[in-house]
Short mmCIF file of C-alpha atoms in Angstrom, two decimals:
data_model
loop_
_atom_site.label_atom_id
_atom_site.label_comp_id
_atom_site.label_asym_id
_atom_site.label_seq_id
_atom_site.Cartn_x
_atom_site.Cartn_y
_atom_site.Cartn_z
CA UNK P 1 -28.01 16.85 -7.41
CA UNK P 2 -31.74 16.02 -9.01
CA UNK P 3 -33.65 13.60 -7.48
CA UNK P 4 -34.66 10.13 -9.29
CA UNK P 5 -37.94 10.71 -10.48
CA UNK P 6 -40.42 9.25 -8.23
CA UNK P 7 -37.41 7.76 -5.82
CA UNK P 8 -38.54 10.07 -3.00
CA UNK P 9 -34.58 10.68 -2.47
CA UNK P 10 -31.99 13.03 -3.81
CA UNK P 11 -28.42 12.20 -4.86
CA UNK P 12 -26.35 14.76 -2.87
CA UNK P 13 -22.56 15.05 -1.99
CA UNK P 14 -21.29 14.20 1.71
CA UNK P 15 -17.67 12.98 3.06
CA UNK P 16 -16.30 12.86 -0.23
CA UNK P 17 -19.22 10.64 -2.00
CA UNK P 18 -22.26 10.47 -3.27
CA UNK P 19 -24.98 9.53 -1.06
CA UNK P 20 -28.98 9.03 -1.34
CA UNK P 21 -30.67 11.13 1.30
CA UNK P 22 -34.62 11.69 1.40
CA UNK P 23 -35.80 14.20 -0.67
CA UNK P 24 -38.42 16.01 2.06
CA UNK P 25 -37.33 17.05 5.59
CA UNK P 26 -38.60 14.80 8.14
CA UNK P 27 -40.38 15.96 11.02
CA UNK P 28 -37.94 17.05 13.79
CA UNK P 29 -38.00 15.02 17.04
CA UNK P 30 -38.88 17.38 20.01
CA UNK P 31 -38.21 14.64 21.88
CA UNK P 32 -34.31 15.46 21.26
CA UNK P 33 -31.87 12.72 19.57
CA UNK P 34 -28.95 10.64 19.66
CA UNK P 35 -25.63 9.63 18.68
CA UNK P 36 -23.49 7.32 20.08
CA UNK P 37 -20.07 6.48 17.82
CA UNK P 38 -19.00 2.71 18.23
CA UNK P 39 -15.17 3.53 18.59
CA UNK P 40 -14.02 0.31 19.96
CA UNK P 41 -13.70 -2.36 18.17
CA UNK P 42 -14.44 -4.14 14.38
CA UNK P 43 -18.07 -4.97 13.12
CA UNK P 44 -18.19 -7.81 15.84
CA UNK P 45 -17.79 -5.63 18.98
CA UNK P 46 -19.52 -2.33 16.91
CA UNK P 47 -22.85 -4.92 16.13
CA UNK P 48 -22.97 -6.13 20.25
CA UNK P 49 -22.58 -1.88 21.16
CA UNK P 50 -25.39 -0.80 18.61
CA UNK P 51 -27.78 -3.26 20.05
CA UNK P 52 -26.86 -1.48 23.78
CA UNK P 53 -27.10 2.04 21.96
CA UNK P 54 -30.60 1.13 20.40
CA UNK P 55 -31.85 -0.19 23.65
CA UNK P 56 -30.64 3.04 25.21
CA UNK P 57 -31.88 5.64 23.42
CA UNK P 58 -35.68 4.00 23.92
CA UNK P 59 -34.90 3.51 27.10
CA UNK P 60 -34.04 7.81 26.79
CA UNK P 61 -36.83 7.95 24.94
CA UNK P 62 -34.82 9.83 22.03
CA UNK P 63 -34.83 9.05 18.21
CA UNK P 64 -31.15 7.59 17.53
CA UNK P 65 -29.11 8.76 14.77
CA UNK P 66 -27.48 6.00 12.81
CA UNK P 67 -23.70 6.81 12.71
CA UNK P 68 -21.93 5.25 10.56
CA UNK P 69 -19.25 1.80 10.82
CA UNK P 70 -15.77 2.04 11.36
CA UNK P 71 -13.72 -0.33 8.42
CA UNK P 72 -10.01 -0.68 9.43
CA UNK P 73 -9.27 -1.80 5.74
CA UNK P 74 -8.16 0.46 3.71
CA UNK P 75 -8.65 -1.06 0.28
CA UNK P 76 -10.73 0.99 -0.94
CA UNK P 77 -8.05 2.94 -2.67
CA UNK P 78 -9.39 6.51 -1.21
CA UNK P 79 -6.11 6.31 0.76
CA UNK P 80 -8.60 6.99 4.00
CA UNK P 81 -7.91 5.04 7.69
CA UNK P 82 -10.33 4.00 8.61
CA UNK P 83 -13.19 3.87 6.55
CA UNK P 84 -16.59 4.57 7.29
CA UNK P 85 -19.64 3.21 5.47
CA UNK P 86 -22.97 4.79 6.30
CA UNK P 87 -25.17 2.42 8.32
CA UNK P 88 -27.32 1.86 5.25
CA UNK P 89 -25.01 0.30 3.41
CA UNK P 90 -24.95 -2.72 5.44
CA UNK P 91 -28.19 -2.93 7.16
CA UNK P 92 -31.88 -2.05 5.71
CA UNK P 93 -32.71 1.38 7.82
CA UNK P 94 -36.30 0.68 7.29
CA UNK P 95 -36.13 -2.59 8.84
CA UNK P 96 -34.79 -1.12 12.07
CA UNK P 97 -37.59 1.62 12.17
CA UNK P 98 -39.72 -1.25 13.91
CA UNK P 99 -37.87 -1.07 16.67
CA UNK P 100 -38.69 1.91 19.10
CA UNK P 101 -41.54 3.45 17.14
CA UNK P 102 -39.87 4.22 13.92
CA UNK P 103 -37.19 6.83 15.61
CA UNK P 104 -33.98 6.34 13.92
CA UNK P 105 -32.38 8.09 10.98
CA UNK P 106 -29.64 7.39 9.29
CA UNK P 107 -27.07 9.95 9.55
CA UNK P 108 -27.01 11.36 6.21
CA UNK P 109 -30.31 12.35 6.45
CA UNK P 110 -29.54 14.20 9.88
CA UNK P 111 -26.89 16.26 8.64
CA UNK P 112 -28.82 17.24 5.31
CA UNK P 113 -31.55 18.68 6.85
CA UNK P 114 -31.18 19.56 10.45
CA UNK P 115 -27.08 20.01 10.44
CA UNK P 116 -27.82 23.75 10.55
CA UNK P 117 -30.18 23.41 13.32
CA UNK P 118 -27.48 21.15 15.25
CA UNK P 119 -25.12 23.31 14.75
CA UNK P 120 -26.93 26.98 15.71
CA UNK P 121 -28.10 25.08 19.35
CA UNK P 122 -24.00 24.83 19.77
CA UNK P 123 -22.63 21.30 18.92
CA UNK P 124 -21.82 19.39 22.60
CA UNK P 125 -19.80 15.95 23.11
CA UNK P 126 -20.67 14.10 26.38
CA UNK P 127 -17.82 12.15 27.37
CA UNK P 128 -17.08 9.44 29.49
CA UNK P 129 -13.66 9.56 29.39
CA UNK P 130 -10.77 12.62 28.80
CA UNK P 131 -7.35 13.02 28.61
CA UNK P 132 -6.18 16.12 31.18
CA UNK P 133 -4.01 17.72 28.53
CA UNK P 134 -7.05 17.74 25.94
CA UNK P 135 -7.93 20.43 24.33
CA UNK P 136 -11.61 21.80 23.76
CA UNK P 137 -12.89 18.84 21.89
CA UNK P 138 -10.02 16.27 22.87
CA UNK P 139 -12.33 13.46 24.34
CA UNK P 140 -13.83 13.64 21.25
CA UNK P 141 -11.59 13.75 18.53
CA UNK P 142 -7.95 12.73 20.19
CA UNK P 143 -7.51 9.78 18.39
CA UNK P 144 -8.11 6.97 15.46
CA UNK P 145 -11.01 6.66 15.00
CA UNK P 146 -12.58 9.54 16.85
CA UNK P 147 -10.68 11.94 14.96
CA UNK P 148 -11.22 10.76 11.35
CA UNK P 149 -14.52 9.89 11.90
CA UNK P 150 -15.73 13.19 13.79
CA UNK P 151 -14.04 15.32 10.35
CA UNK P 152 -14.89 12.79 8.18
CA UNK P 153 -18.60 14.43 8.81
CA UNK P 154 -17.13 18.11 8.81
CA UNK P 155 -18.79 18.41 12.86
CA UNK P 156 -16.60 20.55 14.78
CA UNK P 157 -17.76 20.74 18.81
CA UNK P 158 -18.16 24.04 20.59
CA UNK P 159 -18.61 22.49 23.36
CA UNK P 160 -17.80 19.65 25.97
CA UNK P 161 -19.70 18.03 28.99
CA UNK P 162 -17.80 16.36 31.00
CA UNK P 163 -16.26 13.87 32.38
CA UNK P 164 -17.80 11.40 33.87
CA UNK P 165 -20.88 11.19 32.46
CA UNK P 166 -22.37 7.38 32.10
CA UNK P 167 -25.57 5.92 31.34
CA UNK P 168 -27.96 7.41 34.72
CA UNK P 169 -26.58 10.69 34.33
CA UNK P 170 -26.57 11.28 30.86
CA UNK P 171 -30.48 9.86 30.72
CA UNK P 172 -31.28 13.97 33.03
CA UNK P 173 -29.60 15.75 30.26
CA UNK P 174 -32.34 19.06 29.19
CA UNK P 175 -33.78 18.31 25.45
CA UNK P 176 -34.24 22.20 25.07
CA UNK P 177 -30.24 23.03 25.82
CA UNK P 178 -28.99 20.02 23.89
CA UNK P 179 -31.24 18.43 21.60
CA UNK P 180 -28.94 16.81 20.19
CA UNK P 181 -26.97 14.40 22.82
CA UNK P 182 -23.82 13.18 21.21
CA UNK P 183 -21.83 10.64 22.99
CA UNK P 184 -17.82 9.76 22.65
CA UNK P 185 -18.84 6.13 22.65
CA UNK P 186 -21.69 3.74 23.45
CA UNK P 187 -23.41 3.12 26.33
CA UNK P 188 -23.87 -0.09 25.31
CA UNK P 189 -21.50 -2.96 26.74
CA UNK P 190 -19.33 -5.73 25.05
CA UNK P 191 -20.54 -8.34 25.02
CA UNK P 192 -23.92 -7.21 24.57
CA UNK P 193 -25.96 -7.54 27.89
CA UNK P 194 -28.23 -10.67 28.72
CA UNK P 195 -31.87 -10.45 26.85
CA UNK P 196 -30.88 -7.74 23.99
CA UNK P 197 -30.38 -10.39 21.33
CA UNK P 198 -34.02 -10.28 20.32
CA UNK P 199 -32.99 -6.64 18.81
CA UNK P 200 -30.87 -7.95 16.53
CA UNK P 201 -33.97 -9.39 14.43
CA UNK P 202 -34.94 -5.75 13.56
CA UNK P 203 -31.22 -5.48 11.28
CA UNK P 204 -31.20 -7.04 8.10
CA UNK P 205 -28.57 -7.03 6.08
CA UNK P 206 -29.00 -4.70 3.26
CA UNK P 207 -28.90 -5.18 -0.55
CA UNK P 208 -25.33 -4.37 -0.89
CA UNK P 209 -24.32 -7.46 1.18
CA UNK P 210 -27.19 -9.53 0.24
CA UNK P 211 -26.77 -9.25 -3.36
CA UNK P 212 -22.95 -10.16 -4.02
CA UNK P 213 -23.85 -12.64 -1.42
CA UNK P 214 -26.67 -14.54 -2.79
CA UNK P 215 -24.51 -14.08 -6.42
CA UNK P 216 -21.34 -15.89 -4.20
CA UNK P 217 -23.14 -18.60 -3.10
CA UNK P 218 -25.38 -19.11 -6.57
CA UNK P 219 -22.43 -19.49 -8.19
CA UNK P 220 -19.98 -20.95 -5.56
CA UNK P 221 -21.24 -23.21 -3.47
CA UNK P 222 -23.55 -26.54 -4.04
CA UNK P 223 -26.77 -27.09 -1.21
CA UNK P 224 -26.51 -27.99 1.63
CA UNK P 225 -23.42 -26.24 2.26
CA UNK P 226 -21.97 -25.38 5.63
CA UNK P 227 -20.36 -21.67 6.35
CA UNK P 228 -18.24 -20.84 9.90
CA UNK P 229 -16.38 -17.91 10.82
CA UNK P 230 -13.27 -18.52 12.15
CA UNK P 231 -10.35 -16.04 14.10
CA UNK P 232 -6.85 -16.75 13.64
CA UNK P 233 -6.10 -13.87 15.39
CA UNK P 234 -8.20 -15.08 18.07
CA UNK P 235 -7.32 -18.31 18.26
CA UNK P 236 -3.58 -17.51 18.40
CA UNK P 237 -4.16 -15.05 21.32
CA UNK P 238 -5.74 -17.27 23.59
CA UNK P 239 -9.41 -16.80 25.25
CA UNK P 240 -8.23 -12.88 26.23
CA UNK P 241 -11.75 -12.09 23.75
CA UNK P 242 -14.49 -11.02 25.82
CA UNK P 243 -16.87 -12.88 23.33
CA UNK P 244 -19.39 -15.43 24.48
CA UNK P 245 -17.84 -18.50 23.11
CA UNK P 246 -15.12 -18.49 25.90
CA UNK P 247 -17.06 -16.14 28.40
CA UNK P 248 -20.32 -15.95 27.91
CA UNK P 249 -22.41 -13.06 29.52
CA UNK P 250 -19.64 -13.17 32.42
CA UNK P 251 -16.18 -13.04 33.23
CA UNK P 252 -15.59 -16.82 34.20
CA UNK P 253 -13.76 -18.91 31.36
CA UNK P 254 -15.27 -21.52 29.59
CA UNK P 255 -13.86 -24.71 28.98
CA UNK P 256 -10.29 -23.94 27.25
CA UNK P 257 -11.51 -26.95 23.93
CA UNK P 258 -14.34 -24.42 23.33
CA UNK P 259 -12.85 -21.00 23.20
CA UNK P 260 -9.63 -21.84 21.06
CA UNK P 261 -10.59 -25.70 19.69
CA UNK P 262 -7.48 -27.23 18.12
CA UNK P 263 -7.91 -29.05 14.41
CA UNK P 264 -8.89 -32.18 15.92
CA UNK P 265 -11.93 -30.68 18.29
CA UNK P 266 -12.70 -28.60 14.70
CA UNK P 267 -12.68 -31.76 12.80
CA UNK P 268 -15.29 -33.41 15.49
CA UNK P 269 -17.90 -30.53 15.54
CA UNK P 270 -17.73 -30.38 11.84
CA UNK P 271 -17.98 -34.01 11.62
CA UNK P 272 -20.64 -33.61 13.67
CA UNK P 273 -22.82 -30.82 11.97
CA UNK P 274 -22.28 -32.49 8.68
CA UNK P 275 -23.80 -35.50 9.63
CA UNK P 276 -26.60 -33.77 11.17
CA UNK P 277 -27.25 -32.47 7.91
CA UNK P 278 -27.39 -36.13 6.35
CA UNK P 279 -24.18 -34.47 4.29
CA UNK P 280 -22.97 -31.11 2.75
CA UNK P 281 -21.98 -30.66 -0.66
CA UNK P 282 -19.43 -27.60 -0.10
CA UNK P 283 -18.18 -25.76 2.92
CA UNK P 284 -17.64 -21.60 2.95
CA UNK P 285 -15.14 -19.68 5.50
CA UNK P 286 -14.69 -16.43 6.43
CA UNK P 287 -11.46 -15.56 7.80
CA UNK P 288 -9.75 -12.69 8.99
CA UNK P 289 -6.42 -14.28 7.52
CA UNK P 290 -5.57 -17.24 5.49
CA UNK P 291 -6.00 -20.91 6.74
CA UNK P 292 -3.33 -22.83 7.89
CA UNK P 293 -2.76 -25.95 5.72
CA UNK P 294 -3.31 -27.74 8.35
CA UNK P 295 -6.95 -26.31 8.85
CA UNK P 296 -7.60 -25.76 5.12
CA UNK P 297 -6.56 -29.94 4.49
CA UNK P 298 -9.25 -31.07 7.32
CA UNK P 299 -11.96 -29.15 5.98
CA UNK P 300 -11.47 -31.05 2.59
CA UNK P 301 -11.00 -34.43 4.49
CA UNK P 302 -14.70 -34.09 5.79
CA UNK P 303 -16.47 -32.10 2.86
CA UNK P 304 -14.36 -33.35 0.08
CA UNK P 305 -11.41 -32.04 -1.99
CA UNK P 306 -12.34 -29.16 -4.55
CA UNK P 307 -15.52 -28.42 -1.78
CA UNK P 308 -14.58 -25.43 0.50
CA UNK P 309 -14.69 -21.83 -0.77
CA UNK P 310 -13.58 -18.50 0.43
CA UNK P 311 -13.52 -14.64 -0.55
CA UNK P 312 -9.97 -13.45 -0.63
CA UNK P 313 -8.56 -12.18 2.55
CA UNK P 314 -9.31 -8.93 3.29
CA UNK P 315 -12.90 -8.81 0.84
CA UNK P 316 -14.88 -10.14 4.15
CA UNK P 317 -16.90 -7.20 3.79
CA UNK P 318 -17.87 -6.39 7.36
CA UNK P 319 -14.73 -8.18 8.98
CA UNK P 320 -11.77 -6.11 7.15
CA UNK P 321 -8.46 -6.06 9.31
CA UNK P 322 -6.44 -3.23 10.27
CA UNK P 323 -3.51 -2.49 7.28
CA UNK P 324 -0.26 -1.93 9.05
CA UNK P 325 1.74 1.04 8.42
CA UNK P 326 -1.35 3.41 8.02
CA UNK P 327 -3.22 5.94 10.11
CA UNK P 328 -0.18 6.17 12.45
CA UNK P 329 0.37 9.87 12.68
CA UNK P 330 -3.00 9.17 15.05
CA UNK P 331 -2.35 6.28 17.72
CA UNK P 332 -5.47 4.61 18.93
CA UNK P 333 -6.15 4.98 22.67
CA UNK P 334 -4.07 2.43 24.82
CA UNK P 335 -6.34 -0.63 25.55
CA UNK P 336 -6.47 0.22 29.15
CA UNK P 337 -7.50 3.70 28.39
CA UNK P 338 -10.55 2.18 25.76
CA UNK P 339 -10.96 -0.21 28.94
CA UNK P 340 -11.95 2.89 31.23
CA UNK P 341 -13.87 4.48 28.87
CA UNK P 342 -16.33 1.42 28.53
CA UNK P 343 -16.28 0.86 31.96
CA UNK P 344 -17.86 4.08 32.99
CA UNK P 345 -20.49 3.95 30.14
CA UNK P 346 -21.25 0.31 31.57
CA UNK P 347 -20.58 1.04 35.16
CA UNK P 348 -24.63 1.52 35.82
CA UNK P 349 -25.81 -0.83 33.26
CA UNK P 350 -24.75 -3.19 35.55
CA UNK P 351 -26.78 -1.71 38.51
CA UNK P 352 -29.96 -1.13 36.59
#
């Protein structure tokens, strides 16, 4: 399709959309790239990897292609589990391109212009983990969401390194035989290891979330206001979440109040940030399921009825929960399978 006059970009068709891609070629990295596909996880556990994945390939000194997010809601009505939104269209690519000297790209732009190029050096998947009974390309594509994702992009592998290959070993692989290094999963860890957090300053949100956002709250939701994020999920499951709430960079549990607080230690902190705040005129929740009326009824006992707000469950754009019944002629790996495969990733990140 033309390009916008002026835009610099071009309108062109990939994965069964439209998508803007730049209009020139950029300048191909001898240095060699990346990727390395977030499979575990929603956009909680995906954001912690990417910051291990960006810190990796610098630390690799190769440019890292953006792949794209894995949504397990499939409300999109294309009838496709899971979806996959390209990076850009939650975070501002340009943004990130202060981080380790400008190398990224988004992964559109990849396969426009160097997919031929990828695929005439011989496409190879580095893998951490593999089934004995796979076939050629099974570490790679055996299951949801490796397989979608993987033909989703129309890359097919001719060949497979592996396993084990984790984050030292991986690091010595020859730019000239594989410039591209593609990787079955991250080699960053979950939770994100002490003293990344500073990366996360280089992603900002993009206009897609900011806009309906900033339109949400214009419209929705009085200053000050005061927004949490809250797991029912998690909550009912207990503190098994490696998150940093009930574990923080370690295995040792947290007090038991903090990782899954009851309404009453809610209704304190809440009391307690309100007041802070000299008083709030509305309160906004995100959710990954409807409040209990028990929950819902104290948040309107210390805002004030007619106060809190929501987005309908399910339209929490980057927090969209698996839809049961779909995507099952593909069973996800077994948790202690997705267990070993981000232990040997994260076996040396440890060490080093």
């Amino acid at each position: 399709l033309p390009a916008a006059s002026g835009s610099g970009e071009s309108t062109v068709w990939m994965s069964g959309r439209e998508v803007q891609v730049s209009a020139e070629p950029p300048a191909w990295d001898e240095k060699g790239y990346m990727i390395a596909f977030a499979c575990q996880g929603r956009f909680g556990n995906q954001f912690d990897y990417l910051l291990g994945t960006l810190d990796y390939a610098r630390a690799i000194d190769r440019t890292l292609i953006l792949a794209p997010w894995v949504d397990y809601n499939a409300r999109r009505g294309t009838g496709q589990y899971p979806w996959f939104p390209w990076f850009k269209e939650y975070f501002d690519v340009d943004a990130l391109r202060q981080y380790h000297g400008g190398r990224v790209i988004d992964m559109p732009d990849f396969l426009h212009h160097f997919r031929d190029r990828w695929e005439e050096a011989g496409v190879t998947g580095f893998c951490a983990y593999r089934k004995p009974d796979d076939d050629t390309d099974g570490c790679m594509t055996y299951s949801v969401p490796k397989g979608p994702f993987w033909r989703n992009l129309n890359v097919s592998f001719a060949h497979i390194e592996g396993p084990p290959f984790n984050r030292r070993n991986v690091a010595a692989v020859r730019r000239v035989e594989h410039p591209v290094l593609c990787l079955d999963c991250s080699p960053g860890r979950y939770p994100a290891e002490r003293g990344l957090d500073p990366l996360a300053q280089y992603l900002k949100w993009s206009p897609t979330i900011t806009n309906p956002a900033q339109a949400f709250i214009d419209k929705n939701l009085p200053r000050p206001f005061v927004a949490l994020h809250f797991r029912h999920a998690f909550a009912s499951a207990g503190c098994g979440f490696s998150i940093r709430q009930c574990h923080d960079y370690g295995e040792e549990l947290k007090d038991e109040q903090v990782c899954t607080p009851g309404v009453e230690e809610m209704r304190r902190h809440l009391q307690g940030v309100v007041a802070g705040m000299g008083g709030a005129e509305s309160l906004f929740y995100a959710s990954d399921k409807a409040f209990k009326p028990e929950v819902a009824a104290m948040f309107e006992e210390v805002v004030g009825a007619g106060r809190v707000k929501h987005l309908p469950t399910g339209l929490n754009e980057v927090e969209g929960h698996a839809t049961p019944g779909q995507g099952a002629q593909l069973p996800a790996p077994h948790q202690s399978q997705r267990r070993e495969l981000a232990a040997r990733w994260g076996q040396a990140a440890r060490r080093s």
